[in-house]
Short mmCIF file of C-alpha atoms in Angstrom, two decimals:
data_model
loop_
_atom_site.label_atom_id
_atom_site.label_comp_id
_atom_site.label_asym_id
_atom_site.label_seq_id
_atom_site.Cartn_x
_atom_site.Cartn_y
_atom_site.Cartn_z
CA UNK W 1 84.10 13.41 106.58
CA UNK W 2 84.92 11.49 109.81
CA UNK W 3 84.72 13.50 112.97
CA UNK W 4 88.42 13.08 113.70
CA UNK W 5 89.38 14.42 110.27
CA UNK W 6 87.13 17.46 110.71
CA UNK W 7 88.69 18.16 114.11
CA UNK W 8 92.22 17.92 112.70
CA UNK W 9 91.33 20.26 109.86
CA UNK W 10 89.83 22.76 112.30
CA UNK W 11 92.89 22.62 114.56
CA UNK W 12 95.13 23.10 111.52
CA UNK W 13 93.18 26.22 110.40
CA UNK W 14 93.23 27.57 113.95
CA UNK W 15 96.98 27.08 114.12
CA UNK W 16 97.49 28.94 110.84
CA UNK W 17 95.17 31.72 111.98
CA UNK W 18 97.08 32.16 115.26
CA UNK W 19 100.39 32.27 113.37
CA UNK W 20 99.02 35.02 111.11
CA UNK W 21 97.84 37.01 114.14
CA UNK W 22 101.23 36.67 115.82
CA UNK W 23 102.90 37.81 112.58
CA UNK W 24 100.62 40.83 112.27
CA UNK W 25 101.26 41.73 115.88
CA UNK W 26 105.03 41.54 115.37
CA UNK W 27 104.75 43.76 112.27
CA UNK W 28 102.70 46.32 114.19
CA UNK W 29 105.24 46.30 117.01
CA UNK W 30 108.10 46.78 114.53
CA UNK W 31 106.27 49.64 112.81
CA UNK W 32 105.57 51.28 116.15
CA UNK W 33 109.20 50.84 117.16
CA UNK W 34 110.48 52.48 114.00
CA UNK W 35 107.95 55.31 114.35
CA UNK W 36 109.18 56.03 117.87
CA UNK W 37 112.80 55.88 116.73
CA UNK W 38 112.04 58.20 113.82
CA UNK W 39 110.37 60.73 116.10
CA UNK W 40 113.29 60.53 118.51
CA UNK W 41 115.70 61.08 115.64
CA UNK W 42 113.78 64.06 114.35
CA UNK W 43 113.64 65.56 117.84
CA UNK W 44 117.38 65.13 118.27
CA UNK W 45 117.99 66.69 114.86
CA UNK W 46 115.84 69.71 115.75
CA UNK W 47 117.62 70.16 119.08
CA UNK W 48 120.99 70.03 117.35
CA UNK W 49 119.83 72.46 114.65
CA UNK W 50 118.52 74.92 117.24
CA UNK W 51 121.79 74.67 119.17
CA UNK W 52 123.83 75.27 116.05
CA UNK W 53 121.63 78.20 115.01
CA UNK W 54 121.94 79.73 118.46
CA UNK W 55 125.72 79.51 118.32
CA UNK W 56 125.81 80.96 114.81
CA UNK W 57 123.54 83.85 115.79
CA UNK W 58 125.67 84.56 118.84
CA UNK W 59 128.82 84.57 116.72
CA UNK W 60 127.16 86.81 114.12
CA UNK W 61 126.04 89.22 116.81
CA UNK W 62 129.55 89.42 118.24
CA UNK W 63 130.94 89.96 114.75
CA UNK W 64 128.31 92.62 114.08
CA UNK W 65 129.17 94.46 117.28
CA UNK W 66 132.84 94.35 116.39
CA UNK W 67 132.08 95.59 112.90
CA UNK W 68 130.04 98.44 114.36
CA UNK W 69 133.01 99.47 116.52
CA UNK W 70 136.11 98.93 114.42
CA UNK W 71 135.42 96.55 111.56
CA UNK W 72 134.51 99.37 109.21
CA UNK W 73 138.11 100.51 109.13
CA UNK W 74 139.19 97.26 107.51
CA UNK W 75 136.45 97.50 104.90
CA UNK W 76 137.39 101.11 104.16
CA UNK W 77 141.01 100.11 103.63
CA UNK W 78 139.92 97.26 101.38
CA UNK W 79 137.79 99.64 99.32
CA UNK W 80 140.64 102.09 98.97
CA UNK W 81 143.01 99.26 98.01
CA UNK W 82 140.62 98.05 95.34
CA UNK W 83 140.04 94.67 97.03
CA UNK W 84 136.39 95.39 97.87
CA UNK W 85 134.02 97.70 96.03
CA UNK W 86 131.10 99.51 97.69
CA UNK W 87 128.82 97.78 95.17
CA UNK W 88 130.00 94.42 96.51
CA UNK W 89 128.81 95.39 99.96
CA UNK W 90 125.44 96.33 98.55
CA UNK W 91 125.11 92.93 96.82
CA UNK W 92 126.20 91.14 100.00
CA UNK W 93 123.51 92.74 102.18
CA UNK W 94 121.95 90.02 104.35
CA UNK W 95 118.39 88.86 103.90
CA UNK W 96 115.81 90.12 106.37
CA UNK W 97 115.73 87.86 109.42
CA UNK W 98 113.09 89.57 111.50
CA UNK W 99 109.51 90.21 110.42
CA UNK W 100 108.95 93.83 109.39
CA UNK W 101 106.49 94.41 112.22
CA UNK W 102 109.24 93.68 114.75
CA UNK W 103 111.57 96.35 113.35
CA UNK W 104 110.78 99.88 114.57
CA UNK W 105 110.76 102.84 112.25
CA UNK W 106 113.99 104.81 112.09
CA UNK W 107 114.95 107.98 110.25
CA UNK W 108 117.88 110.10 109.16
CA UNK W 109 118.74 113.58 110.41
CA UNK W 110 121.14 115.59 108.27
CA UNK W 111 122.61 119.03 107.90
CA UNK W 112 124.43 120.86 105.12
CA UNK W 113 127.11 123.51 105.06
CA UNK W 114 126.30 126.19 102.49
CA UNK W 115 129.05 128.31 100.98
CA UNK W 116 128.94 131.78 102.51
CA UNK W 117 126.20 130.92 105.05
CA UNK W 118 127.47 128.13 107.32
CA UNK W 119 125.79 125.05 108.76
CA UNK W 120 122.04 124.58 108.56
CA UNK W 121 119.84 123.20 111.30
CA UNK W 122 119.10 119.50 110.95
CA UNK W 123 116.55 118.40 108.38
CA UNK W 124 113.97 115.67 109.00
CA UNK W 125 114.03 112.32 107.23
CA UNK W 126 113.02 112.60 103.55
CA UNK W 127 112.78 116.39 103.60
CA UNK W 128 114.74 118.84 101.47
CA UNK W 129 118.16 120.14 102.52
CA UNK W 130 118.84 122.81 99.89
CA UNK W 131 121.24 125.67 99.39
CA UNK W 132 119.73 129.08 98.59
CA UNK W 133 119.00 129.83 94.95
CA UNK W 134 122.39 130.27 93.33
CA UNK W 135 124.24 128.72 96.31
CA UNK W 136 125.87 125.32 96.77
CA UNK W 137 126.81 122.79 99.44
CA UNK W 138 130.38 122.35 100.69
CA UNK W 139 129.92 119.76 103.46
CA UNK W 140 127.47 117.20 104.85
CA UNK W 141 126.76 115.59 108.20
CA UNK W 142 124.27 112.78 108.92
CA UNK W 143 123.05 110.92 112.00
CA UNK W 144 120.16 108.60 112.93
CA UNK W 145 116.91 109.25 114.76
CA UNK W 146 115.30 106.48 116.85
CA UNK W 147 117.98 103.84 116.27
CA UNK W 148 116.69 100.58 117.83
CA UNK W 149 118.28 99.86 121.18
CA UNK W 150 120.68 96.93 121.05
CA UNK W 151 120.95 96.88 117.24
CA UNK W 152 124.57 97.32 116.17
CA UNK W 153 125.78 99.60 113.42
CA UNK W 154 125.66 103.23 112.38
CA UNK W 155 125.30 105.44 109.30
CA UNK W 156 128.38 106.26 107.24
CA UNK W 157 128.73 108.76 104.42
CA UNK W 158 131.40 110.17 102.13
CA UNK W 159 131.48 113.00 99.62
CA UNK W 160 133.23 113.80 96.39
CA UNK W 161 134.67 117.27 96.92
CA UNK W 162 135.53 119.29 93.82
CA UNK W 163 139.28 119.21 93.23
CA UNK W 164 139.86 116.53 95.87
CA UNK W 165 137.83 113.52 94.72
CA UNK W 166 136.27 111.06 97.13
CA UNK W 167 137.11 111.75 100.78
CA UNK W 168 137.16 109.21 103.63
CA UNK W 169 133.98 107.80 105.15
CA UNK W 170 132.56 109.72 108.11
CA UNK W 171 129.83 108.78 110.60
CA UNK W 172 127.55 110.01 113.39
CA UNK W 173 127.31 113.71 112.46
CA UNK W 174 131.03 114.17 111.76
CA UNK W 175 131.78 116.53 108.90
CA UNK W 176 132.29 115.15 105.40
CA UNK W 177 133.56 117.77 102.99
CA UNK W 178 135.11 121.19 103.44
CA UNK W 179 133.15 123.60 105.61
CA UNK W 180 136.21 125.83 105.84
CA UNK W 181 136.63 126.25 102.11
CA UNK W 182 134.83 127.32 98.97
CA UNK W 183 134.83 124.05 97.00
CA UNK W 184 131.44 122.45 96.29
CA UNK W 185 130.36 118.84 96.69
CA UNK W 186 129.92 116.97 93.42
CA UNK W 187 128.50 113.64 94.65
CA UNK W 188 127.68 111.70 97.83
CA UNK W 189 127.47 108.10 99.02
CA UNK W 190 125.75 106.83 102.19
CA UNK W 191 125.45 103.39 103.78
CA UNK W 192 124.39 101.62 106.98
CA UNK W 193 126.62 99.19 108.88
CA UNK W 194 126.24 96.29 111.31
CA UNK W 195 122.79 94.87 112.00
CA UNK W 196 121.17 98.07 110.77
CA UNK W 197 122.21 97.11 107.23
CA UNK W 198 120.28 93.84 107.54
CA UNK W 199 116.92 95.42 108.24
CA UNK W 200 117.04 98.94 106.79
CA UNK W 201 117.99 100.68 103.55
CA UNK W 202 119.27 104.23 103.25
CA UNK W 203 118.12 106.13 100.16
CA UNK W 204 119.37 109.52 98.98
CA UNK W 205 119.23 111.95 96.07
CA UNK W 206 121.00 115.20 95.14
CA UNK W 207 119.91 118.37 93.38
CA UNK W 208 122.34 118.92 90.53
CA UNK W 209 122.05 121.03 87.41
CA UNK W 210 118.55 122.15 88.56
CA UNK W 211 117.17 118.60 88.71
CA UNK W 212 116.96 115.91 91.37
CA UNK W 213 118.73 112.64 90.63
CA UNK W 214 117.02 109.27 90.90
CA UNK W 215 117.19 107.67 94.34
CA UNK W 216 120.51 105.95 95.09
CA UNK W 217 120.75 103.34 97.82
CA UNK W 218 123.18 101.64 100.23
CA UNK W 219 126.56 102.94 99.11
CA UNK W 220 125.74 103.77 95.51
CA UNK W 221 126.96 107.11 94.18
CA UNK W 222 124.47 109.98 93.77
CA UNK W 223 125.57 112.81 91.52
CA UNK W 224 127.98 113.24 88.62
CA UNK W 225 131.54 114.14 89.53
CA UNK W 226 134.47 115.33 87.46
CA UNK W 227 132.24 117.13 84.96
CA UNK W 228 131.94 120.53 86.60
CA UNK W 229 128.54 120.03 88.28
CA UNK W 230 127.93 120.86 91.95
CA UNK W 231 125.46 119.61 94.56
CA UNK W 232 122.83 122.22 95.47
CA UNK W 233 120.50 120.02 97.54
CA UNK W 234 120.37 116.67 99.36
CA UNK W 235 117.56 114.35 100.49
CA UNK W 236 118.14 111.35 102.79
CA UNK W 237 115.70 108.71 104.05
CA UNK W 238 116.11 105.52 106.08
CA UNK W 239 113.41 102.92 105.39
CA UNK W 240 112.62 99.45 106.69
CA UNK W 241 113.26 96.78 104.10
CA UNK W 242 110.14 94.90 103.03
CA UNK W 243 110.01 91.11 102.92
CA UNK W 244 110.42 91.26 99.13
CA UNK W 245 113.72 93.11 99.63
CA UNK W 246 112.38 96.44 98.36
CA UNK W 247 112.14 99.78 100.13
CA UNK W 248 110.96 103.30 99.39
CA UNK W 249 112.04 106.67 100.74
CA UNK W 250 109.67 107.67 103.51
CA UNK W 251 108.21 104.14 103.29
CA UNK W 252 105.84 105.48 100.62
CA UNK W 253 104.82 103.28 97.70
CA UNK W 254 105.12 105.48 94.58
CA UNK W 255 102.75 103.19 92.65
CA UNK W 256 99.83 104.08 94.96
CA UNK W 257 97.87 107.36 95.06
CA UNK W 258 98.84 109.95 97.66
CA UNK W 259 97.65 113.33 98.92
CA UNK W 260 99.06 115.94 101.29
CA UNK W 261 96.84 117.32 104.04
CA UNK W 262 98.07 120.73 105.18
CA UNK W 263 97.01 122.86 108.16
CA UNK W 264 97.64 126.60 108.53
CA UNK W 265 97.75 129.18 111.34
CA UNK W 266 98.30 126.81 114.30
CA UNK W 267 99.19 125.16 116.52
CA UNK W 268 96.13 125.33 118.76
CA UNK W 269 95.32 123.89 122.15
CA UNK W 270 92.42 121.63 121.14
CA UNK W 271 92.26 121.13 117.39
CA UNK W 272 95.91 120.30 116.65
CA UNK W 273 96.17 117.44 119.20
CA UNK W 274 92.93 115.93 117.87
CA UNK W 275 94.27 116.03 114.32
CA UNK W 276 97.54 114.44 115.40
CA UNK W 277 95.67 111.69 117.20
CA UNK W 278 93.50 110.73 114.22
CA UNK W 279 96.59 110.77 112.01
CA UNK W 280 98.40 108.47 114.44
CA UNK W 281 95.47 106.06 114.62
CA UNK W 282 95.38 105.78 110.82
CA UNK W 283 99.11 105.81 110.10
CA UNK W 284 98.91 109.10 108.19
CA UNK W 285 101.02 112.26 108.09
CA UNK W 286 100.29 115.91 107.44
CA UNK W 287 102.16 119.19 107.00
CA UNK W 288 101.62 121.99 109.53
CA UNK W 289 102.34 125.54 108.33
CA UNK W 290 102.74 127.24 111.68
CA UNK W 291 102.68 130.87 112.75
CA UNK W 292 105.87 131.46 114.75
CA UNK W 293 104.28 133.56 117.50
CA UNK W 294 101.89 130.68 118.23
CA UNK W 295 104.42 127.90 117.72
CA UNK W 296 106.62 129.06 120.59
CA UNK W 297 103.69 128.42 122.97
CA UNK W 298 103.24 124.79 121.85
CA UNK W 299 106.66 123.19 121.93
CA UNK W 300 105.35 119.80 123.10
CA UNK W 301 102.87 119.73 120.22
CA UNK W 302 105.65 120.45 117.72
CA UNK W 303 107.74 117.64 119.18
CA UNK W 304 104.76 115.31 118.75
CA UNK W 305 104.46 116.35 115.11
CA UNK W 306 108.09 115.46 114.51
CA UNK W 307 107.85 112.13 116.34
CA UNK W 308 104.83 111.13 114.24
CA UNK W 309 106.67 111.93 111.01
CA UNK W 310 104.57 114.98 110.19
CA UNK W 311 106.22 117.94 108.48
CA UNK W 312 106.80 121.19 110.34
CA UNK W 313 106.59 124.19 108.02
CA UNK W 314 106.64 128.01 108.05
CA UNK W 315 103.71 130.46 107.82
CA UNK W 316 105.65 133.60 108.93
CA UNK W 317 105.96 134.79 112.51
CA UNK W 318 102.95 137.14 112.67
CA UNK W 319 100.84 135.80 109.77
CA UNK W 320 102.23 138.53 107.54
CA UNK W 321 101.43 138.82 103.84
CA UNK W 322 104.60 139.00 101.77
CA UNK W 323 102.92 141.60 99.56
CA UNK W 324 102.46 143.95 102.54
CA UNK W 325 105.99 144.07 103.98
CA UNK W 326 109.41 144.84 102.61
CA UNK W 327 111.74 141.92 101.80
CA UNK W 328 113.91 142.42 104.88
CA UNK W 329 110.90 142.10 107.21
CA UNK W 330 109.65 139.01 105.40
CA UNK W 331 113.08 137.40 105.72
CA UNK W 332 113.15 138.23 109.45
CA UNK W 333 109.71 136.67 109.95
CA UNK W 334 110.58 133.48 108.09
CA UNK W 335 113.97 132.98 109.74
CA UNK W 336 112.58 133.70 113.22
CA UNK W 337 109.83 131.10 112.71
CA UNK W 338 112.39 128.58 111.45
CA UNK W 339 114.40 129.14 114.63
CA UNK W 340 111.36 128.80 116.93
CA UNK W 341 110.30 125.52 115.30
CA UNK W 342 113.83 124.12 115.22
CA UNK W 343 114.30 124.91 118.91
CA UNK W 344 111.09 123.08 119.77
CA UNK W 345 111.23 120.06 117.45
CA UNK W 346 114.90 119.60 116.64
CA UNK W 347 114.39 119.93 112.88
CA UNK W 348 113.99 123.02 110.76
CA UNK W 349 111.17 123.83 108.33
CA UNK W 350 112.11 123.61 104.66
CA UNK W 351 108.80 124.86 103.23
CA UNK W 352 106.92 128.14 103.57
CA UNK W 353 103.34 129.03 102.73
CA UNK W 354 102.56 132.62 101.70
CA UNK W 355 99.81 133.99 103.94
CA UNK W 356 96.59 134.33 102.00
CA UNK W 357 98.32 132.74 99.02
CA UNK W 358 99.61 136.19 98.02
CA UNK W 359 103.04 136.31 96.35
CA UNK W 360 105.25 138.78 94.52
CA UNK W 361 108.67 138.62 92.93
CA UNK W 362 110.44 140.28 95.84
CA UNK W 363 108.90 137.92 98.38
CA UNK W 364 109.66 134.85 96.31
CA UNK W 365 113.21 136.11 96.01
CA UNK W 366 113.42 136.12 99.81
CA UNK W 367 112.07 132.56 99.97
CA UNK W 368 114.68 131.46 97.45
CA UNK W 369 117.44 133.22 99.37
CA UNK W 370 116.68 131.18 102.49
CA UNK W 371 116.34 127.89 100.55
CA UNK W 372 112.54 127.58 100.76
CA UNK W 373 109.94 126.67 98.11
CA UNK W 374 106.48 128.24 98.47
CA UNK W 375 103.59 125.80 98.85
CA UNK W 376 100.06 126.74 97.81
CA UNK W 377 97.14 124.30 97.37
CA UNK W 378 94.85 122.61 94.88
CA UNK W 379 91.85 122.13 97.23
CA UNK W 380 90.76 125.01 99.45
CA UNK W 381 88.20 123.78 101.97
CA UNK W 382 87.32 127.37 103.08
CA UNK W 383 87.01 125.92 106.58
CA UNK W 384 88.09 129.26 108.04
CA UNK W 385 84.96 130.78 106.48
CA UNK W 386 82.30 128.09 106.84
CA UNK W 387 83.37 126.72 110.24
CA UNK W 388 81.21 123.74 109.27
CA UNK W 389 82.31 120.11 109.52
CA UNK W 390 80.07 118.79 106.72
CA UNK W 391 81.10 121.54 104.32
CA UNK W 392 84.78 120.84 104.93
CA UNK W 393 84.30 117.10 104.49
CA UNK W 394 82.46 117.62 101.21
CA UNK W 395 85.11 120.04 99.94
CA UNK W 396 87.70 117.29 100.31
CA UNK W 397 85.92 114.04 99.53
CA UNK W 398 83.90 115.35 96.57
CA UNK W 399 86.98 116.63 94.73
CA UNK W 400 90.14 114.87 95.92
CA UNK W 401 92.47 113.17 93.47
CA UNK W 402 95.99 111.78 93.41
CA UNK W 403 98.61 114.47 94.04
CA UNK W 404 96.37 117.11 95.62
CA UNK W 405 97.51 119.50 98.33
CA UNK W 406 94.54 120.15 100.65
CA UNK W 407 94.26 123.33 102.72
CA UNK W 408 92.67 123.41 106.19
CA UNK W 409 93.26 125.46 109.36
CA UNK W 410 93.94 123.79 112.71
CA UNK W 411 92.85 126.86 114.66
CA UNK W 412 89.26 125.64 114.55
CA UNK W 413 87.62 122.69 116.26
CA UNK W 414 85.55 122.13 113.11
CA UNK W 415 88.78 121.39 111.22
CA UNK W 416 89.53 118.65 113.73
CA UNK W 417 85.99 117.31 113.44
CA UNK W 418 86.25 117.21 109.67
CA UNK W 419 89.67 115.56 109.85
CA UNK W 420 88.28 112.79 112.03
CA UNK W 421 85.98 111.92 109.11
CA UNK W 422 88.22 112.73 106.16
CA UNK W 423 91.40 110.97 107.28
CA UNK W 424 90.01 107.42 107.74
CA UNK W 425 87.88 107.81 104.61
CA UNK W 426 90.88 108.79 102.47
CA UNK W 427 92.76 105.78 103.84
CA UNK W 428 89.76 103.57 103.02
CA UNK W 429 89.80 104.89 99.45
CA UNK W 430 93.43 103.82 99.10
CA UNK W 431 95.22 107.16 99.46
CA UNK W 432 98.53 107.44 101.26
CA UNK W 433 98.53 110.51 103.55
CA UNK W 434 101.99 112.00 103.11
CA UNK W 435 103.81 115.26 103.79
CA UNK W 436 104.28 117.83 101.07
CA UNK W 437 108.00 117.03 100.87
CA UNK W 438 107.24 113.33 100.53
CA UNK W 439 104.64 113.97 97.84
CA UNK W 440 107.09 116.12 95.90
CA UNK W 441 109.91 113.59 96.27
CA UNK W 442 108.12 111.15 93.94
CA UNK W 443 106.66 113.79 91.60
CA UNK W 444 109.67 115.72 90.31
CA UNK W 445 110.92 117.44 93.47
CA UNK W 446 111.11 121.13 94.45
CA UNK W 447 113.66 123.93 94.25
CA UNK W 448 114.03 127.13 96.33
CA UNK W 449 112.07 130.22 95.35
CA UNK W 450 109.52 128.33 93.24
CA UNK W 451 105.77 127.93 93.90
CA UNK W 452 103.89 124.59 93.94
CA UNK W 453 100.19 123.96 94.38
CA UNK W 454 99.85 120.28 93.40
CA UNK W 455 101.92 117.24 92.43
CA UNK W 456 99.61 115.30 90.16
CA UNK W 457 101.08 112.22 88.38
#
């Protein structure tokens, strides 16, 4: 090929090549342009969405605060008029917006008015508020313990009073029922309002016809009314709602194994605080059957028990065997201890433990007359006798099973030493460490004047 022709061909190829490069460059610039615009658009969208969400949350908060103050009146009128049913409110409960770990634990405190006896002291969350054997409840009052600061809402409750039907909703420890009369309650309903209803559930059960009803929740009715049955006992628990929308009284999973650690004869200066500390570190609870003459010297320790969710319980005032005193003296010892513990911790014991495990019909009659079941045990560590850490640990870990009630004594440092081994090991094995009342609440319940030594599945 002539030189000129080769040169022209080369120039032509170079020209085409440069055109392709310019085209590729323009395409890259256009792609980059659109990428930048897309990112800008997404950023603007996110800013707008955040702004809208902020406004919506602010409006919701204002509405929630208004509902907590006066909005409940409108809902109550709508319920009475038949426009809105309590079940509708349950179905309309908002989804959880905050992670569970950000919502603090909260509990219910409640008292009952018993026909012929008057108002009880307050009962702790998920414990047993019961009338004496043969007695019944005429009124109820409920409030909240440790309500999160800045979270709107309260707890509301209403009762079905025999002969009167459903009465108006009450709240914040106001009386629901008829403390001045003789008519019994036949059913109850309890609910949370405002923001509290978004993050917590309230669960409750009644003792009726000698049996505890299944747990009701968030405004549902507990108890049969209009059929001549009365309410002889009440349990109430406020629980954080899990991400799956479920909740359990006492925040205890009934599908998992559980045991109740119990400690007698305390409190003590050294051992009891150590036990409370290892329980706190492991998220466990225990039941402390306290001697009243010792309890009045350790008010701060009792308050710590209550704050940690442990159960305060009664072991007479002077560690007196019910088989060695007359019924009147036993009643005096139990009621005096109840008063000492209630004065210190703000809640009253609902359980008693017979000293030495000794019982008789007269003594059990006294327990029933002051609304208390008697709690024995299924594992006796004999720690009072051996005073040996290894022996106590073996007594528990070599024999423990689901539903056991384990007996130890927090008078002795060796009991604390054993607890520092036993408690984390039980947790590692998958046991939930619960109070006796909590254990019973998922295993058939308790009634006054009866004895219990285990709650196996």
